[in-house]
PDB file of C-alpha atoms in Angstrom:
ATOM      1  CA  MET A   7      32.070 185.947-299.811  1.00 46.00           C
ATOM      2  CA  MET A   8      32.844 182.490-301.523  1.00 54.00           C
ATOM      3  CA  LYS A   9      30.011 181.178-303.936  1.00 63.00           C
ATOM      4  CA  ARG A  10      28.360 178.361-303.041  1.00 70.00           C
ATOM      5  CA  GLU A  11      25.822 176.112-304.202  1.00 75.00           C
ATOM      6  CA  ILE A  12      22.867 175.377-301.366  1.00 81.00           C
ATOM      7  CA  GLY A  13      23.326 171.370-300.094  1.00 84.00           C
ATOM      8  CA  ALA A  14      20.704 169.019-298.345  1.00 85.00           C
ATOM      9  CA  ALA A  15      20.368 171.200-295.095  1.00 87.00           C
ATOM     10  CA  ASP A  16      19.034 174.389-297.270  1.00 90.00           C
ATOM     11  CA  ILE A  17      16.968 172.079-299.176  1.00 93.00           C
ATOM     12  CA  GLU A  18      15.078 170.456-296.047  1.00 95.00           C
ATOM     13  CA  VAL A  19      13.549 174.143-295.152  1.00 95.00           C
ATOM     14  CA  PHE A  20      11.672 173.939-298.495  1.00 96.00           C
ATOM     15  CA  SER A  21      10.554 170.191-297.668  1.00 97.00           C
ATOM     16  CA  ASN A  22       9.455 171.113-294.344  1.00 96.00           C
ATOM     17  CA  ALA A  23       8.262 174.827-295.690  1.00 96.00           C
ATOM     18  CA  ILE A  24       5.619 172.526-298.094  1.00 97.00           C
ATOM     19  CA  CYS A  25       4.634 170.459-295.202  1.00 96.00           C
ATOM     20  CA  GLU A  26       3.966 173.368-292.275  1.00 95.00           C
ATOM     21  CA  TYR A  27       2.026 175.367-295.922  1.00 96.00           C
ATOM     22  CA  PHE A  28      -0.562 172.646-296.486  1.00 97.00           C
ATOM     23  CA  GLU A  29      -0.948 171.433-292.841  1.00 95.00           C
ATOM     24  CA  ALA A  30      -2.179 175.006-292.139  1.00 93.00           C
ATOM     25  CA  ALA A  31      -4.443 175.008-295.024  1.00 91.00           C
ATOM     26  CA  SER A  32      -5.845 171.468-294.273  1.00 91.00           C
ATOM     27  CA  GLY A  33      -4.454 170.217-291.252  1.00 90.00           C
ATOM     28  CA  GLU A  34      -3.535 167.653-293.661  1.00 90.00           C
ATOM     29  CA  LEU A  35       0.461 166.682-294.320  1.00 91.00           C
ATOM     30  CA  ALA A  36       1.670 166.778-297.393  1.00 96.00           C
ATOM     31  CA  GLN A  37       3.783 164.011-298.571  1.00 97.00           C
ATOM     32  CA  VAL A  38       7.074 164.966-298.978  1.00 97.00           C
ATOM     33  CA  ARG A  39       9.211 163.090-301.208  1.00 96.00           C
ATOM     34  CA  SER A  40      13.308 162.793-301.581  1.00 95.00           C
ATOM     35  CA  ALA A  41      14.185 165.805-303.224  1.00 94.00           C
ATOM     36  CA  TYR A  42      16.536 165.503-306.432  1.00 92.00           C
ATOM     37  CA  LEU A  43      18.995 167.455-309.221  1.00 89.00           C
ATOM     38  CA  LEU A  44      16.541 168.054-311.969  1.00 87.00           C
ATOM     39  CA  GLU A  45      18.674 167.557-314.922  1.00 82.00           C
ATOM     40  CA  GLY A  46      16.076 166.578-317.373  1.00 72.00           C
ATOM     41  CA  GLU A  47      12.686 167.684-318.508  1.00 70.00           C
ATOM     42  CA  TYR A  48      10.140 169.625-315.930  1.00 69.00           C
ATOM     43  CA  PRO A  49       8.237 166.520-314.015  1.00 72.00           C
ATOM     44  CA  GLU A  50       5.035 166.782-316.559  1.00 68.00           C
ATOM     45  CA  LEU A  51       2.853 165.967-313.728  1.00 67.00           C
ATOM     46  CA  TRP A  52       3.398 169.251-312.026  1.00 74.00           C
ATOM     47  CA  SER A  53       2.155 170.759-314.883  1.00 76.00           C
ATOM     48  CA  GLY A  54      -0.454 173.631-314.639  1.00 90.00           C
ATOM     49  CA  TYR A  55       0.308 176.727-312.858  1.00 95.00           C
ATOM     50  CA  HIS A  56       3.290 178.075-312.270  1.00 94.00           C
ATOM     51  CA  GLY A  57       3.990 180.748-309.270  1.00 95.00           C
ATOM     52  CA  VAL A  58       8.044 181.918-309.303  1.00 94.00           C
ATOM     53  CA  ILE A  59       9.968 184.113-306.569  1.00 95.00           C
ATOM     54  CA  PRO A  60      13.136 185.793-308.667  1.00 94.00           C
ATOM     55  CA  VAL A  61      15.309 185.974-305.586  1.00 93.00           C
ATOM     56  CA  HIS A  62      18.000 188.885-305.029  1.00 89.00           C
ATOM     57  CA  GLY A  63      20.694 190.029-302.085  1.00 88.00           C
ATOM     58  CA  SER A  64      22.896 187.400-301.003  1.00 89.00           C
ATOM     59  CA  PHE A  65      21.273 185.063-302.639  1.00 89.00           C
ATOM     60  CA  VAL A  66      20.730 184.544-306.978  1.00 90.00           C
ATOM     61  CA  GLY A  67      17.856 182.650-308.963  1.00 92.00           C
ATOM     62  CA  SER A  68      14.337 181.463-308.117  1.00 93.00           C
ATOM     63  CA  VAL A  69      12.182 179.075-306.603  1.00 94.00           C
ATOM     64  CA  CYS A  70       9.484 178.355-308.522  1.00 93.00           C
ATOM     65  CA  PHE A  71       6.321 176.343-307.452  1.00 95.00           C
ATOM     66  CA  SER A  72       4.213 173.979-309.623  1.00 94.00           C
ATOM     67  CA  ALA A  73       0.623 172.524-309.464  1.00 95.00           C
ATOM     68  CA  PRO A  74      -1.914 171.447-310.942  1.00 94.00           C
ATOM     69  CA  LYS A  75      -5.555 173.826-311.165  1.00 95.00           C
ATOM     70  CA  PRO A  76      -7.168 170.580-309.358  1.00 96.00           C
ATOM     71  CA  LEU A  77      -4.818 171.288-306.008  1.00 96.00           C
ATOM     72  CA  LEU A  78      -5.067 174.900-306.123  1.00 97.00           C
ATOM     73  CA  THR A  79      -8.635 174.827-306.599  1.00 97.00           C
ATOM     74  CA  HIS A  80      -9.216 172.443-303.814  1.00 96.00           C
ATOM     75  CA  VAL A  81      -7.152 174.867-301.502  1.00 97.00           C
ATOM     76  CA  LEU A  82      -9.005 177.376-302.726  1.00 96.00           C
ATOM     77  CA  MET A  83     -12.185 176.202-302.033  1.00 95.00           C
ATOM     78  CA  LEU A  84     -10.517 175.581-298.065  1.00 94.00           C
ATOM     79  CA  MET A  85      -9.378 179.298-298.037  1.00 92.00           C
ATOM     80  CA  GLY A  86     -13.598 180.350-298.279  1.00 90.00           C
ATOM     81  CA  ASP A  87     -12.828 181.755-302.411  1.00 89.00           C
ATOM     82  CA  LYS A  88     -15.852 181.117-303.881  1.00 86.00           C
ATOM     83  CA  SER A  89     -15.193 182.868-307.204  1.00 86.00           C
ATOM     84  CA  PHE A  90     -12.293 180.003-308.316  1.00 92.00           C
ATOM     85  CA  SER A  91     -11.520 182.106-311.505  1.00 95.00           C
ATOM     86  CA  GLU A  92      -8.294 181.721-313.404  1.00 95.00           C
ATOM     87  CA  ALA A  93      -7.253 185.119-311.443  1.00 96.00           C
ATOM     88  CA  SER A  94      -7.617 183.631-308.414  1.00 96.00           C
ATOM     89  CA  HIS A  95      -5.943 180.226-309.476  1.00 97.00           C
ATOM     90  CA  LEU A  96      -2.814 182.372-310.683  1.00 96.00           C
ATOM     91  CA  ASP A  97      -2.570 184.401-307.885  1.00 97.00           C
ATOM     92  CA  LEU A  98      -2.259 181.429-305.375  1.00 97.00           C
ATOM     93  CA  VAL A  99       0.177 180.049-307.280  1.00 97.00           C
ATOM     94  CA  GLY A 100       2.392 182.570-306.584  1.00 97.00           C
ATOM     95  CA  GLU A 101       1.205 183.465-303.235  1.00 97.00           C
ATOM     96  CA  ILE A 102       1.839 179.640-302.270  1.00 98.00           C
ATOM     97  CA  ALA A 103       4.974 180.065-303.953  1.00 97.00           C
ATOM     98  CA  ASN A 104       5.405 183.724-301.809  1.00 97.00           C
ATOM     99  CA  THR A 105       4.646 181.889-298.961  1.00 97.00           C
ATOM    100  CA  LEU A 106       7.647 178.950-299.189  1.00 97.00           C
ATOM    101  CA  SER A 107      10.184 181.437-299.929  1.00 96.00           C
ATOM    102  CA  GLY A 108       9.478 183.799-297.073  1.00 95.00           C
ATOM    103  CA  GLN A 109       9.588 180.503-294.647  1.00 94.00           C
ATOM    104  CA  ALA A 110      12.761 179.957-295.733  1.00 93.00           C
ATOM    105  CA  ARG A 111      14.289 183.212-294.340  1.00 92.00           C
ATOM    106  CA  LYS A 112      14.214 181.409-291.029  1.00 90.00           C
ATOM    107  CA  HIS A 113      16.890 179.425-292.174  1.00 91.00           C
ATOM    108  CA  PHE A 114      18.707 181.781-294.634  1.00 91.00           C
ATOM    109  CA  GLY A 115      18.549 185.030-293.043  1.00 91.00           C
ATOM    110  CA  GLU A 116      16.716 188.547-294.481  1.00 91.00           C
ATOM    111  CA  THR A 117      19.700 188.512-297.173  1.00 90.00           C
ATOM    112  CA  LEU A 118      17.501 186.102-298.572  1.00 92.00           C
ATOM    113  CA  CYS A 119      15.786 189.122-300.613  1.00 93.00           C
ATOM    114  CA  ILE A 120      12.583 187.844-301.848  1.00 93.00           C
ATOM    115  CA  ASN A 121      10.287 189.728-305.238  1.00 93.00           C
ATOM    116  CA  PRO A 122       6.493 189.639-305.224  1.00 93.00           C
ATOM    117  CA  PRO A 123       5.430 186.202-307.212  1.00 94.00           C
ATOM    118  CA  LEU A 124       5.278 186.074-311.202  1.00 93.00           C
ATOM    119  CA  ALA A 125       2.527 183.620-312.096  1.00 94.00           C
ATOM    120  CA  PHE A 126       2.094 181.574-315.636  1.00 92.00           C
ATOM    121  CA  ASN A 127      -0.313 179.032-316.523  1.00 92.00           C
ATOM    122  CA  GLY A 128       1.455 176.623-319.038  1.00 84.00           C
ATOM    123  CA  LYS A 129       2.448 172.719-319.447  1.00 69.00           C
ATOM    124  CA  HIS A 130       6.348 173.904-319.251  1.00 64.00           C
ATOM    125  CA  LYS A 131       7.901 175.679-316.478  1.00 65.00           C
ATOM    126  CA  PRO A 132       8.305 179.597-317.383  1.00 65.00           C
ATOM    127  CA  VAL A 133      12.071 180.600-317.757  1.00 68.00           C
ATOM    128  CA  SER A 134      12.913 182.058-314.967  1.00 70.00           C
ATOM    129  CA  PRO A 135      16.026 183.837-313.423  1.00 71.00           C
ATOM    130  CA  LYS A 136      19.182 181.411-313.100  1.00 74.00           C
ATOM    131  CA  GLY A 137      21.233 180.262-309.782  1.00 73.00           C
ATOM    132  CA  THR A 138      23.821 177.209-310.279  1.00 70.00           C
ATOM    133  CA  GLY A 139      21.894 176.056-313.414  1.00 66.00           C
ATOM    134  CA  LYS A 140      21.753 172.816-311.314  1.00 77.00           C
ATOM    135  CA  PRO A 141      18.091 173.598-310.015  1.00 89.00           C
ATOM    136  CA  TYR A 142      17.345 170.897-306.658  1.00 92.00           C
ATOM    137  CA  ALA A 143      13.545 169.364-307.402  1.00 93.00           C
ATOM    138  CA  ILE A 144      11.335 168.754-304.454  1.00 95.00           C
ATOM    139  CA  PRO A 145       8.127 166.668-305.169  1.00 95.00           C
ATOM    140  CA  PHE A 146       5.384 165.959-303.146  1.00 96.00           C
ATOM    141  CA  THR A 147       2.043 164.432-302.732  1.00 96.00           C
ATOM    142  CA  TRP A 148      -1.141 166.341-301.215  1.00 96.00           C
ATOM    143  CA  ARG A 149      -4.660 164.553-301.202  1.00 95.00           C
ATOM    144  CA  ASN A 150      -3.469 162.568-304.358  1.00 94.00           C
ATOM    145  CA  TYR A 151      -2.675 165.710-306.366  1.00 95.00           C
ATOM    146  CA  GLU A 152       1.475 165.797-306.790  1.00 94.00           C
ATOM    147  CA  ALA A 153       2.952 169.101-307.178  1.00 95.00           C
ATOM    148  CA  GLY A 154       6.570 170.213-306.721  1.00 95.00           C
ATOM    149  CA  LEU A 155       8.767 172.895-305.778  1.00 95.00           C
ATOM    150  CA  VAL A 156      12.410 174.072-307.773  1.00 93.00           C
ATOM    151  CA  VAL A 157      15.151 175.534-306.278  1.00 93.00           C
ATOM    152  CA  ASP A 158      17.598 176.784-307.813  1.00 91.00           C
ATOM    153  CA  LEU A 159      19.792 179.084-305.632  1.00 91.00           C
ATOM    154  CA  ILE A 160      23.172 180.354-305.226  1.00 89.00           C
ATOM    155  CA  VAL A 161      24.972 181.667-302.333  1.00 83.00           C
ATOM    156  CA  ALA A 162      26.834 184.740-304.604  1.00 78.00           C
TER     157      ALA A 162
ATOM    158  CA  MET B  23     -13.455 198.352-285.653  1.00 92.00           C
ATOM    159  CA  ARG B  24     -12.463 199.879-289.451  1.00 97.00           C
ATOM    160  CA  LEU B  25     -10.131 197.740-291.019  1.00 98.00           C
ATOM    161  CA  MET B  26      -8.038 198.064-294.118  1.00 98.00           C
ATOM    162  CA  ILE B  27      -6.320 194.996-295.843  1.00 98.00           C
ATOM    163  CA  VAL B  28      -3.426 195.705-297.681  1.00 98.00           C
ATOM    164  CA  ASP B  29      -1.660 192.200-299.398  1.00 98.00           C
ATOM    165  CA  ASP B  30      -1.016 191.733-303.464  1.00 97.00           C
ATOM    166  CA  SER B  31      -2.578 188.647-303.310  1.00 97.00           C
ATOM    167  CA  MET B  32      -5.880 188.366-304.000  1.00 96.00           C
ATOM    168  CA  VAL B  33      -6.893 185.437-302.431  1.00 96.00           C
ATOM    169  CA  ILE B  34      -5.805 186.652-299.280  1.00 97.00           C
ATOM    170  CA  ARG B  35      -7.465 190.062-299.234  1.00 97.00           C
ATOM    171  CA  ASN B  36     -10.923 188.017-299.846  1.00 96.00           C
ATOM    172  CA  ARG B  37      -9.639 185.404-297.031  1.00 96.00           C
ATOM    173  CA  ILE B  38      -8.934 187.964-294.017  1.00 97.00           C
ATOM    174  CA  ALA B  39     -12.053 189.826-295.391  1.00 97.00           C
ATOM    175  CA  ILE B  40     -13.754 186.375-295.230  1.00 96.00           C
ATOM    176  CA  LEU B  41     -12.757 185.804-291.023  1.00 96.00           C
ATOM    177  CA  SER B  42     -13.042 188.945-290.164  1.00 96.00           C
ATOM    178  CA  SER B  43     -16.789 188.637-290.950  1.00 95.00           C
ATOM    179  CA  ASN B  44     -16.741 186.552-287.569  1.00 96.00           C
ATOM    180  CA  PRO B  45     -19.384 187.314-284.632  1.00 96.00           C
ATOM    181  CA  LEU B  46     -16.576 187.075-282.078  1.00 95.00           C
ATOM    182  CA  LEU B  47     -14.431 190.530-283.630  1.00 95.00           C
ATOM    183  CA  GLY B  48     -17.565 192.115-283.271  1.00 94.00           C
ATOM    184  CA  TYR B  49     -18.778 194.563-286.391  1.00 94.00           C
ATOM    185  CA  VAL B  50     -16.271 194.917-288.615  1.00 95.00           C
ATOM    186  CA  ASP B  51     -16.385 197.060-291.634  1.00 97.00           C
ATOM    187  CA  ILE B  52     -13.704 196.836-294.253  1.00 98.00           C
ATOM    188  CA  VAL B  53     -13.303 200.559-295.468  1.00 98.00           C
ATOM    189  CA  ALA B  54     -10.991 199.039-297.488  1.00 98.00           C
ATOM    190  CA  MET B  55      -8.338 196.998-299.187  1.00 98.00           C
ATOM    191  CA  ALA B  56      -5.554 197.442-300.935  1.00 98.00           C
ATOM    192  CA  SER B  57      -2.414 195.679-303.026  1.00 97.00           C
ATOM    193  CA  ASP B  58       0.006 197.368-302.254  1.00 97.00           C
ATOM    194  CA  GLY B  59       1.640 200.230-299.993  1.00 97.00           C
ATOM    195  CA  GLU B  60       1.116 203.440-302.374  1.00 97.00           C
ATOM    196  CA  GLN B  61      -2.395 202.596-302.672  1.00 98.00           C
ATOM    197  CA  ALA B  62      -2.111 201.965-299.216  1.00 98.00           C
ATOM    198  CA  LEU B  63      -1.338 205.289-297.765  1.00 98.00           C
ATOM    199  CA  ALA B  64      -3.712 206.857-300.155  1.00 97.00           C
ATOM    200  CA  LEU B  65      -6.603 204.856-299.254  1.00 98.00           C
ATOM    201  CA  ALA B  66      -5.298 205.249-294.785  1.00 98.00           C
ATOM    202  CA  ARG B  67      -5.635 208.889-295.523  1.00 96.00           C
ATOM    203  CA  SER B  68      -9.422 208.630-297.079  1.00 97.00           C
ATOM    204  CA  LYS B  69     -11.055 205.686-295.472  1.00 97.00           C
ATOM    205  CA  GLN B  70      -8.883 206.646-292.058  1.00 97.00           C
ATOM    206  CA  PRO B  71      -8.948 203.025-290.609  1.00 98.00           C
ATOM    207  CA  ASP B  72      -7.759 201.812-287.037  1.00 96.00           C
ATOM    208  CA  ILE B  73      -7.171 198.497-287.654  1.00 98.00           C
ATOM    209  CA  ILE B  74      -4.777 197.246-290.691  1.00 98.00           C
ATOM    210  CA  THR B  75      -3.517 194.181-292.061  1.00 98.00           C
ATOM    211  CA  MET B  76      -0.417 194.430-293.928  1.00 98.00           C
ATOM    212  CA  ASP B  77       1.500 192.444-296.402  1.00 97.00           C
ATOM    213  CA  LEU B  78       5.294 192.701-296.570  1.00 96.00           C
ATOM    214  CA  THR B  79       6.406 191.472-300.106  1.00 94.00           C
ATOM    215  CA  MET B  80       4.575 193.616-302.244  1.00 95.00           C
ATOM    216  CA  PRO B  81       5.072 195.286-305.662  1.00 94.00           C
ATOM    217  CA  ASN B  82       5.810 199.547-305.491  1.00 95.00           C
ATOM    218  CA  MET B  83       5.844 199.971-302.044  1.00 95.00           C
ATOM    219  CA  ASP B  84       6.845 197.256-299.778  1.00 95.00           C
ATOM    220  CA  GLY B  85       5.207 196.430-296.201  1.00 97.00           C
ATOM    221  CA  GLU B  86       7.654 198.143-294.267  1.00 95.00           C
ATOM    222  CA  GLU B  87       7.749 201.665-296.118  1.00 96.00           C
ATOM    223  CA  CYS B  88       4.144 201.827-295.877  1.00 97.00           C
ATOM    224  CA  ILE B  89       4.165 200.696-291.872  1.00 98.00           C
ATOM    225  CA  GLY B  90       6.849 203.900-291.401  1.00 96.00           C
ATOM    226  CA  HIS B  91       4.303 206.028-293.340  1.00 97.00           C
ATOM    227  CA  LEU B  92       1.040 204.768-291.682  1.00 97.00           C
ATOM    228  CA  ALA B  93       3.062 205.556-287.798  1.00 96.00           C
ATOM    229  CA  LYS B  94       2.830 209.072-288.589  1.00 95.00           C
ATOM    230  CA  ILE B  95      -0.389 209.821-290.838  1.00 95.00           C
ATOM    231  CA  LEU B  96      -2.285 207.666-288.586  1.00 97.00           C
ATOM    232  CA  PRO B  97      -0.538 207.349-285.846  1.00 96.00           C
ATOM    233  CA  GLU B  98      -4.130 205.729-283.535  1.00 96.00           C
ATOM    234  CA  ALA B  99      -3.988 203.206-286.198  1.00 97.00           C
ATOM    235  CA  ARG B 100      -2.767 199.657-284.798  1.00 97.00           C
ATOM    236  CA  ILE B 101      -1.129 197.895-287.472  1.00 98.00           C
ATOM    237  CA  LEU B 102      -0.886 193.760-287.882  1.00 98.00           C
ATOM    238  CA  VAL B 103       1.712 192.289-290.182  1.00 98.00           C
ATOM    239  CA  VAL B 104       0.758 189.216-291.796  1.00 98.00           C
ATOM    240  CA  SER B 105       3.482 188.010-294.220  1.00 97.00           C
ATOM    241  CA  ALA B 106       5.533 185.251-294.972  1.00 96.00           C
ATOM    242  CA  LEU B 107       9.118 186.555-294.202  1.00 95.00           C
ATOM    243  CA  SER B 108       9.598 184.243-290.952  1.00 90.00           C
ATOM    244  CA  ASP B 109      13.039 185.446-289.933  1.00 91.00           C
ATOM    245  CA  ARG B 110      13.143 187.557-286.861  1.00 91.00           C
ATOM    246  CA  VAL B 111      15.251 190.450-288.180  1.00 94.00           C
ATOM    247  CA  THR B 112      12.576 191.809-290.073  1.00 94.00           C
ATOM    248  CA  ALA B 113       9.819 190.834-287.855  1.00 94.00           C
ATOM    249  CA  LEU B 114      11.480 193.824-284.695  1.00 94.00           C
ATOM    250  CA  ARG B 115      12.052 195.680-287.568  1.00 95.00           C
ATOM    251  CA  ALA B 116       8.945 195.412-288.370  1.00 95.00           C
ATOM    252  CA  ILE B 117       7.177 196.559-284.595  1.00 95.00           C
ATOM    253  CA  ARG B 118       9.975 198.625-284.181  1.00 95.00           C
ATOM    254  CA  ASN B 119       9.099 201.256-287.681  1.00 94.00           C
ATOM    255  CA  GLY B 120       5.338 200.922-285.910  1.00 95.00           C
ATOM    256  CA  ALA B 121       3.403 197.927-286.571  1.00 97.00           C
ATOM    257  CA  HIS B 122       1.959 195.939-283.309  1.00 97.00           C
ATOM    258  CA  GLY B 123       1.568 192.298-283.948  1.00 96.00           C
ATOM    259  CA  PHE B 124       3.011 189.760-286.228  1.00 96.00           C
ATOM    260  CA  LEU B 125       1.648 187.134-287.748  1.00 97.00           C
ATOM    261  CA  LEU B 126       3.593 184.538-289.732  1.00 96.00           C
ATOM    262  CA  LYS B 127       1.929 183.124-293.067  1.00 96.00           C
ATOM    263  CA  PRO B 128       0.293 180.215-293.762  1.00 95.00           C
ATOM    264  CA  PHE B 129      -2.089 181.166-290.524  1.00 95.00           C
ATOM    265  CA  ARG B 130      -4.664 178.891-289.582  1.00 95.00           C
ATOM    266  CA  ASP B 131      -8.419 180.814-289.611  1.00 94.00           C
ATOM    267  CA  GLU B 132      -7.919 181.295-285.888  1.00 96.00           C
ATOM    268  CA  GLU B 133      -4.605 182.740-285.388  1.00 97.00           C
ATOM    269  CA  LEU B 134      -6.209 185.319-287.269  1.00 97.00           C
ATOM    270  CA  LEU B 135      -8.540 186.092-285.430  1.00 97.00           C
ATOM    271  CA  ASN B 136      -6.918 185.679-282.121  1.00 97.00           C
ATOM    272  CA  SER B 137      -4.713 188.529-283.455  1.00 97.00           C
ATOM    273  CA  LEU B 138      -7.126 190.409-284.152  1.00 97.00           C
ATOM    274  CA  LEU B 139      -9.274 190.544-280.780  1.00 96.00           C
ATOM    275  CA  GLU B 140      -5.273 191.381-279.467  1.00 95.00           C
ATOM    276  CA  LEU B 141      -5.227 194.413-281.548  1.00 93.00           C
ATOM    277  CA  LYS B 142      -8.882 195.360-281.111  1.00 87.00           C
ATOM    278  CA  GLN B 143      -8.573 195.348-276.561  1.00 80.00           C
TER     279      GLN B 143
END
């Protein structure tokens, strides 16, 4: 199979997954903005927590969900979590990354093999498996919190 | 109902535990919680759950493999897959391997309740 970079139709699947996730969590849609090629620094607005899903199978690369702590605290509250611990925040950021990646299998099929999430807390995006090296960033707002998803995949 | 919750996310395990205390489900005894398939198998043997919620993407042993083993060691147990893996092939394979229902993440509270009620009947 020829190597192929993912395109607009592929990215739309992840944008839709973001909308579905936050609608299910809160009944409120996230305001997802246009995706763009992330060529420079990782957006500082998203700094906080990062959940990375390494991908293998017919695809190579990773999907990274990033969000500030207050967004995650808000979702934990909606889920009935009472601890609001560091472990809960790390767990949730990984779980959201996992859910958004899993949703994409509706479009890509089972050959998008998803590994369990890696979760980090820090200002900078963690090093994650590279696909194209030209990742797409999908920024969104939910309840005034800024967050985003970075998709770096190539069809191997 | 003797419930075992299997998911590598602590937040999801806690959420399912909270929702399973809904009176609509009657008395639910959470007999075990596991974060991967290996742990789930060991706990299933000792705790004998009759309903199991099962994630698919987990470290050590994934949910698909675990369902296959559980179908042999606890054939009476009913298994609800709770997973984000949204492709049709994965859902059908889980059912063929021994699962009795499939709930896609992200799920709403009432969707989990309805799925557990269906499994209980």
